Protein backbone atom coordinates (compact mmCIF):
# COMPACT_ATOMS: atom_id res chain seq x y z
CA UNK A 1 0.00 0.00 0.00
CA UNK A 2 1.81 3.07 -1.26
CA UNK A 3 0.11 5.55 1.09
CA UNK A 4 0.28 3.45 4.28
CA UNK A 5 2.59 4.97 6.89
CA UNK A 6 3.32 1.62 8.57
CA UNK A 7 4.17 0.03 5.19
CA UNK A 8 6.61 2.91 4.70
CA UNK A 9 8.13 2.27 8.12
CA UNK A 10 8.37 -1.48 7.42
CA UNK A 11 10.07 -0.89 4.06
CA UNK A 12 12.50 1.67 5.49
CA UNK A 13 11.09 4.52 3.39
CA UNK A 14 10.34 6.25 6.71
CA UNK A 15 13.34 5.57 8.96
CA UNK A 16 12.70 4.61 12.59
CA UNK A 17 14.69 2.67 15.19
CA UNK A 18 13.41 -0.89 14.89
CA UNK A 19 13.35 -3.21 17.87
CA UNK A 20 12.40 -6.10 15.59
CA UNK A 21 13.04 -6.17 11.86
CA UNK A 22 12.65 -9.67 10.50
CA UNK A 23 11.08 -11.35 7.50
CA UNK A 24 7.51 -11.01 8.76
CA UNK A 25 7.45 -8.64 11.73
CA UNK A 26 8.63 -5.11 12.50
CA UNK A 27 8.49 -3.36 15.89
CA UNK A 28 9.21 0.25 16.76
CA UNK A 29 8.35 2.77 19.47
CA UNK A 30 5.05 4.63 19.33
CA UNK A 31 5.39 8.31 18.41
CA UNK A 32 2.92 9.28 21.14
CA UNK A 33 3.63 6.88 24.01
CA UNK A 34 0.83 6.10 26.46
CA UNK A 35 3.13 4.31 28.92
CA UNK A 36 6.86 4.31 29.74
CA UNK A 37 7.19 1.47 27.24
CA UNK A 38 4.88 1.68 24.22
CA UNK A 39 5.88 -0.35 21.21
CA UNK A 40 4.01 -1.09 18.01
CA UNK A 41 4.37 -4.53 16.48
CA UNK A 42 3.25 -4.83 12.87
CA UNK A 43 3.23 -7.41 10.13
CA UNK A 44 5.37 -6.48 7.15
CA UNK A 45 2.42 -7.57 5.02
CA UNK A 46 -0.30 -4.93 4.72
CA UNK A 47 -3.49 -5.99 6.44
CA UNK A 48 -5.90 -3.17 7.14
CA UNK A 49 -7.33 -4.49 10.41
CA UNK A 50 -7.61 -7.62 12.52
CA UNK A 51 -11.14 -8.23 11.25
CA UNK A 52 -9.67 -8.83 7.79
CA UNK A 53 -7.50 -11.69 9.03
CA UNK A 54 -8.49 -15.27 8.23
CA UNK A 55 -7.05 -18.77 8.53
CA UNK A 56 -4.30 -17.89 6.06
CA UNK A 57 -2.98 -15.36 8.60
CA UNK A 58 -2.83 -17.65 11.61
CA UNK A 59 0.97 -18.09 11.48
CA UNK A 60 1.43 -14.36 11.10
CA UNK A 61 -0.88 -13.49 14.02
CA UNK A 62 1.02 -16.02 16.14
CA UNK A 63 4.32 -14.41 15.16
CA UNK A 64 3.06 -10.96 16.15
CA UNK A 65 2.02 -12.14 19.61
CA UNK A 66 5.23 -14.10 20.15
CA UNK A 67 7.23 -11.05 19.04
CA UNK A 68 5.42 -9.04 21.73
CA UNK A 69 6.24 -11.75 24.26
CA UNK A 70 9.91 -11.65 23.27
CA UNK A 71 10.08 -7.86 23.47
CA UNK A 72 8.34 -7.81 26.84
CA UNK A 73 11.00 -10.19 28.17
CA UNK A 74 13.78 -8.10 26.65
CA UNK A 75 12.35 -4.97 28.28
CA UNK A 76 11.91 -6.86 31.58
CA UNK A 77 8.15 -6.32 31.59
CA UNK A 78 7.26 -10.00 31.76
CA UNK A 79 7.30 -10.24 35.58
CA UNK A 80 5.65 -6.90 36.43
CA UNK A 81 3.09 -7.22 33.65
CA UNK A 82 2.22 -5.58 30.38
CA UNK A 83 -0.76 -5.07 28.15
CA UNK A 84 -1.30 -5.96 24.49
CA UNK A 85 -3.94 -3.97 22.61
CA UNK A 86 -5.33 -4.25 19.11
CA UNK A 87 -7.73 -1.49 18.16
CA UNK A 88 -9.97 -2.80 15.40
CA UNK A 89 -12.11 -0.21 13.63
CA UNK A 90 -13.15 3.34 14.35
CA UNK A 91 -15.17 2.66 17.52
CA UNK A 92 -12.13 1.01 19.05
CA UNK A 93 -9.99 4.02 18.20
CA UNK A 94 -8.02 2.57 15.31
CA UNK A 95 -6.29 5.46 13.56
CA UNK A 96 -3.67 3.74 11.40
CA UNK A 97 -5.14 1.29 8.92
CA UNK A 98 -2.42 -1.34 9.06
CA UNK A 99 -2.79 -4.06 11.67
CA UNK A 100 -0.67 -3.38 14.76
CA UNK A 101 -0.33 -4.61 18.31
CA UNK A 102 0.37 -2.08 21.03
CA UNK A 103 2.73 -3.43 23.70
CA UNK A 104 2.32 -1.22 26.77
CA UNK A 105 4.24 -1.53 30.01
CA UNK A 106 6.13 0.19 32.77
CA UNK A 107 3.07 1.37 34.71
CA UNK A 108 -0.17 0.00 36.17
CA UNK A 109 -3.22 -0.13 33.91
CA UNK A 110 -6.90 0.22 34.73
CA UNK A 111 -9.61 -2.27 33.92
CA UNK A 112 -12.00 -1.90 32.21
CA UNK A 113 -10.07 0.16 29.66
CA UNK A 114 -11.50 3.49 28.57
P1 LIG B 1 -4.28 3.00 16.70
O1 LIG B 1 -4.96 4.19 17.27
O2 LIG B 1 -4.52 1.73 17.45
O3 LIG B 1 -4.51 2.86 15.22
O4 LIG B 1 -2.72 3.28 16.92
C1 LIG B 1 -1.94 3.95 16.01
C2 LIG B 1 -0.70 4.38 16.76
O5 LIG B 1 0.30 4.70 15.82
C3 LIG B 1 -0.89 5.60 17.65
O6 LIG B 1 -0.58 5.24 19.00
C4 LIG B 1 0.11 6.61 17.09
O7 LIG B 1 0.74 7.37 18.10
C5 LIG B 1 1.08 5.73 16.36
N1 LIG B 1 1.80 6.31 15.25
C6 LIG B 1 1.27 6.97 14.19
N2 LIG B 1 2.24 7.34 13.34
C7 LIG B 1 3.41 6.88 13.85
C8 LIG B 1 4.77 6.93 13.44
N3 LIG B 1 5.14 7.53 12.31
N4 LIG B 1 5.69 6.36 14.22
C9 LIG B 1 5.34 5.74 15.37
N5 LIG B 1 4.08 5.66 15.82
C10 LIG B 1 3.13 6.22 15.07
mmCIF file of C-alpha atoms and ligand atoms in Angstrom:
data_model
loop_
_atom_site.group_PDB
_atom_site.id
_atom_site.type_symbol
_atom_site.label_atom_id
_atom_site.label_comp_id
_atom_site.label_asym_id
_atom_site.label_seq_id
_atom_site.Cartn_x
_atom_site.Cartn_y
_atom_site.Cartn_z
ATOM 1 C CA UNK A 1 0.000 0.000 0.000
ATOM 2 C CA UNK A 2 1.814 3.073 -1.263
ATOM 3 C CA UNK A 3 0.113 5.551 1.092
ATOM 4 C CA UNK A 4 0.277 3.452 4.280
ATOM 5 C CA UNK A 5 2.594 4.971 6.888
ATOM 6 C CA UNK A 6 3.318 1.624 8.565
ATOM 7 C CA UNK A 7 4.173 0.035 5.186
ATOM 8 C CA UNK A 8 6.606 2.909 4.696
ATOM 9 C CA UNK A 9 8.132 2.272 8.118
ATOM 10 C CA UNK A 10 8.370 -1.476 7.419
ATOM 11 C CA UNK A 11 10.071 -0.891 4.058
ATOM 12 C CA UNK A 12 12.502 1.672 5.493
ATOM 13 C CA UNK A 13 11.091 4.515 3.394
ATOM 14 C CA UNK A 14 10.336 6.249 6.714
ATOM 15 C CA UNK A 15 13.340 5.568 8.962
ATOM 16 C CA UNK A 16 12.702 4.607 12.595
ATOM 17 C CA UNK A 17 14.687 2.666 15.190
ATOM 18 C CA UNK A 18 13.414 -0.891 14.889
ATOM 19 C CA UNK A 19 13.352 -3.211 17.873
ATOM 20 C CA UNK A 20 12.402 -6.099 15.592
ATOM 21 C CA UNK A 21 13.044 -6.171 11.860
ATOM 22 C CA UNK A 22 12.649 -9.674 10.503
ATOM 23 C CA UNK A 23 11.082 -11.347 7.498
ATOM 24 C CA UNK A 24 7.512 -11.005 8.760
ATOM 25 C CA UNK A 25 7.447 -8.642 11.730
ATOM 26 C CA UNK A 26 8.627 -5.113 12.501
ATOM 27 C CA UNK A 27 8.488 -3.357 15.888
ATOM 28 C CA UNK A 28 9.209 0.245 16.759
ATOM 29 C CA UNK A 29 8.346 2.772 19.471
ATOM 30 C CA UNK A 30 5.046 4.635 19.327
ATOM 31 C CA UNK A 31 5.390 8.314 18.408
ATOM 32 C CA UNK A 32 2.916 9.285 21.136
ATOM 33 C CA UNK A 33 3.630 6.881 24.008
ATOM 34 C CA UNK A 34 0.830 6.098 26.459
ATOM 35 C CA UNK A 35 3.127 4.307 28.922
ATOM 36 C CA UNK A 36 6.857 4.308 29.743
ATOM 37 C CA UNK A 37 7.185 1.467 27.240
ATOM 38 C CA UNK A 38 4.878 1.677 24.225
ATOM 39 C CA UNK A 39 5.880 -0.354 21.212
ATOM 40 C CA UNK A 40 4.010 -1.086 18.009
ATOM 41 C CA UNK A 41 4.369 -4.533 16.481
ATOM 42 C CA UNK A 42 3.249 -4.831 12.875
ATOM 43 C CA UNK A 43 3.227 -7.414 10.134
ATOM 44 C CA UNK A 44 5.374 -6.478 7.150
ATOM 45 C CA UNK A 45 2.416 -7.574 5.016
ATOM 46 C CA UNK A 46 -0.296 -4.931 4.722
ATOM 47 C CA UNK A 47 -3.490 -5.994 6.443
ATOM 48 C CA UNK A 48 -5.904 -3.169 7.142
ATOM 49 C CA UNK A 49 -7.334 -4.488 10.410
ATOM 50 C CA UNK A 50 -7.612 -7.616 12.517
ATOM 51 C CA UNK A 51 -11.144 -8.228 11.250
ATOM 52 C CA UNK A 52 -9.674 -8.834 7.792
ATOM 53 C CA UNK A 53 -7.503 -11.694 9.032
ATOM 54 C CA UNK A 54 -8.492 -15.267 8.226
ATOM 55 C CA UNK A 55 -7.048 -18.774 8.527
ATOM 56 C CA UNK A 56 -4.297 -17.890 6.064
ATOM 57 C CA UNK A 57 -2.975 -15.362 8.597
ATOM 58 C CA UNK A 58 -2.831 -17.655 11.615
ATOM 59 C CA UNK A 59 0.971 -18.088 11.484
ATOM 60 C CA UNK A 60 1.429 -14.358 11.098
ATOM 61 C CA UNK A 61 -0.876 -13.490 14.019
ATOM 62 C CA UNK A 62 1.018 -16.020 16.137
ATOM 63 C CA UNK A 63 4.316 -14.414 15.157
ATOM 64 C CA UNK A 64 3.060 -10.958 16.154
ATOM 65 C CA UNK A 65 2.023 -12.140 19.609
ATOM 66 C CA UNK A 66 5.229 -14.095 20.146
ATOM 67 C CA UNK A 67 7.228 -11.046 19.037
ATOM 68 C CA UNK A 68 5.424 -9.041 21.734
ATOM 69 C CA UNK A 69 6.243 -11.752 24.262
ATOM 70 C CA UNK A 70 9.912 -11.653 23.267
ATOM 71 C CA UNK A 71 10.079 -7.862 23.471
ATOM 72 C CA UNK A 72 8.339 -7.813 26.843
ATOM 73 C CA UNK A 73 10.996 -10.193 28.166
ATOM 74 C CA UNK A 74 13.785 -8.104 26.651
ATOM 75 C CA UNK A 75 12.354 -4.966 28.281
ATOM 76 C CA UNK A 76 11.909 -6.862 31.582
ATOM 77 C CA UNK A 77 8.149 -6.319 31.586
ATOM 78 C CA UNK A 78 7.261 -9.996 31.758
ATOM 79 C CA UNK A 79 7.298 -10.240 35.578
ATOM 80 C CA UNK A 80 5.652 -6.900 36.427
ATOM 81 C CA UNK A 81 3.087 -7.216 33.651
ATOM 82 C CA UNK A 82 2.224 -5.579 30.384
ATOM 83 C CA UNK A 83 -0.763 -5.066 28.145
ATOM 84 C CA UNK A 84 -1.301 -5.962 24.487
ATOM 85 C CA UNK A 85 -3.940 -3.973 22.615
ATOM 86 C CA UNK A 86 -5.326 -4.249 19.108
ATOM 87 C CA UNK A 87 -7.728 -1.492 18.156
ATOM 88 C CA UNK A 88 -9.973 -2.797 15.395
ATOM 89 C CA UNK A 89 -12.105 -0.208 13.630
ATOM 90 C CA UNK A 90 -13.149 3.339 14.351
ATOM 91 C CA UNK A 91 -15.174 2.656 17.515
ATOM 92 C CA UNK A 92 -12.134 1.009 19.051
ATOM 93 C CA UNK A 93 -9.992 4.020 18.203
ATOM 94 C CA UNK A 94 -8.017 2.566 15.308
ATOM 95 C CA UNK A 95 -6.293 5.463 13.565
ATOM 96 C CA UNK A 96 -3.671 3.742 11.397
ATOM 97 C CA UNK A 97 -5.141 1.289 8.917
ATOM 98 C CA UNK A 98 -2.423 -1.339 9.056
ATOM 99 C CA UNK A 99 -2.793 -4.063 11.675
ATOM 100 C CA UNK A 100 -0.672 -3.383 14.765
ATOM 101 C CA UNK A 101 -0.328 -4.613 18.311
ATOM 102 C CA UNK A 102 0.368 -2.082 21.031
ATOM 103 C CA UNK A 103 2.730 -3.428 23.699
ATOM 104 C CA UNK A 104 2.324 -1.223 26.765
ATOM 105 C CA UNK A 105 4.241 -1.532 30.005
ATOM 106 C CA UNK A 106 6.131 0.190 32.774
ATOM 107 C CA UNK A 107 3.074 1.365 34.707
ATOM 108 C CA UNK A 108 -0.169 0.004 36.173
ATOM 109 C CA UNK A 109 -3.224 -0.130 33.908
ATOM 110 C CA UNK A 110 -6.903 0.217 34.729
ATOM 111 C CA UNK A 111 -9.610 -2.265 33.917
ATOM 112 C CA UNK A 112 -12.004 -1.897 32.212
ATOM 113 C CA UNK A 113 -10.069 0.158 29.656
ATOM 114 C CA UNK A 114 -11.497 3.492 28.574
HETATM 115 P P1 LIG B 1 -4.275 2.997 16.704
HETATM 116 O O1 LIG B 1 -4.963 4.193 17.272
HETATM 117 O O2 LIG B 1 -4.518 1.731 17.446
HETATM 118 O O3 LIG B 1 -4.515 2.862 15.219
HETATM 119 O O4 LIG B 1 -2.723 3.275 16.917
HETATM 120 C C1 LIG B 1 -1.936 3.951 16.013
HETATM 121 C C2 LIG B 1 -0.701 4.376 16.762
HETATM 122 O O5 LIG B 1 0.296 4.701 15.820
HETATM 123 C C3 LIG B 1 -0.886 5.595 17.654
HETATM 124 O O6 LIG B 1 -0.578 5.240 19.000
HETATM 125 C C4 LIG B 1 0.109 6.614 17.088
HETATM 126 O O7 LIG B 1 0.737 7.371 18.098
HETATM 127 C C5 LIG B 1 1.085 5.726 16.363
HETATM 128 N N1 LIG B 1 1.800 6.310 15.249
HETATM 129 C C6 LIG B 1 1.272 6.969 14.191
HETATM 130 N N2 LIG B 1 2.236 7.335 13.337
HETATM 131 C C7 LIG B 1 3.405 6.877 13.855
HETATM 132 C C8 LIG B 1 4.768 6.928 13.440
HETATM 133 N N3 LIG B 1 5.137 7.532 12.314
HETATM 134 N N4 LIG B 1 5.694 6.357 14.220
HETATM 135 C C9 LIG B 1 5.340 5.742 15.368
HETATM 136 N N5 LIG B 1 4.075 5.661 15.817
HETATM 137 C C10 LIG B 1 3.128 6.217 15.073
#
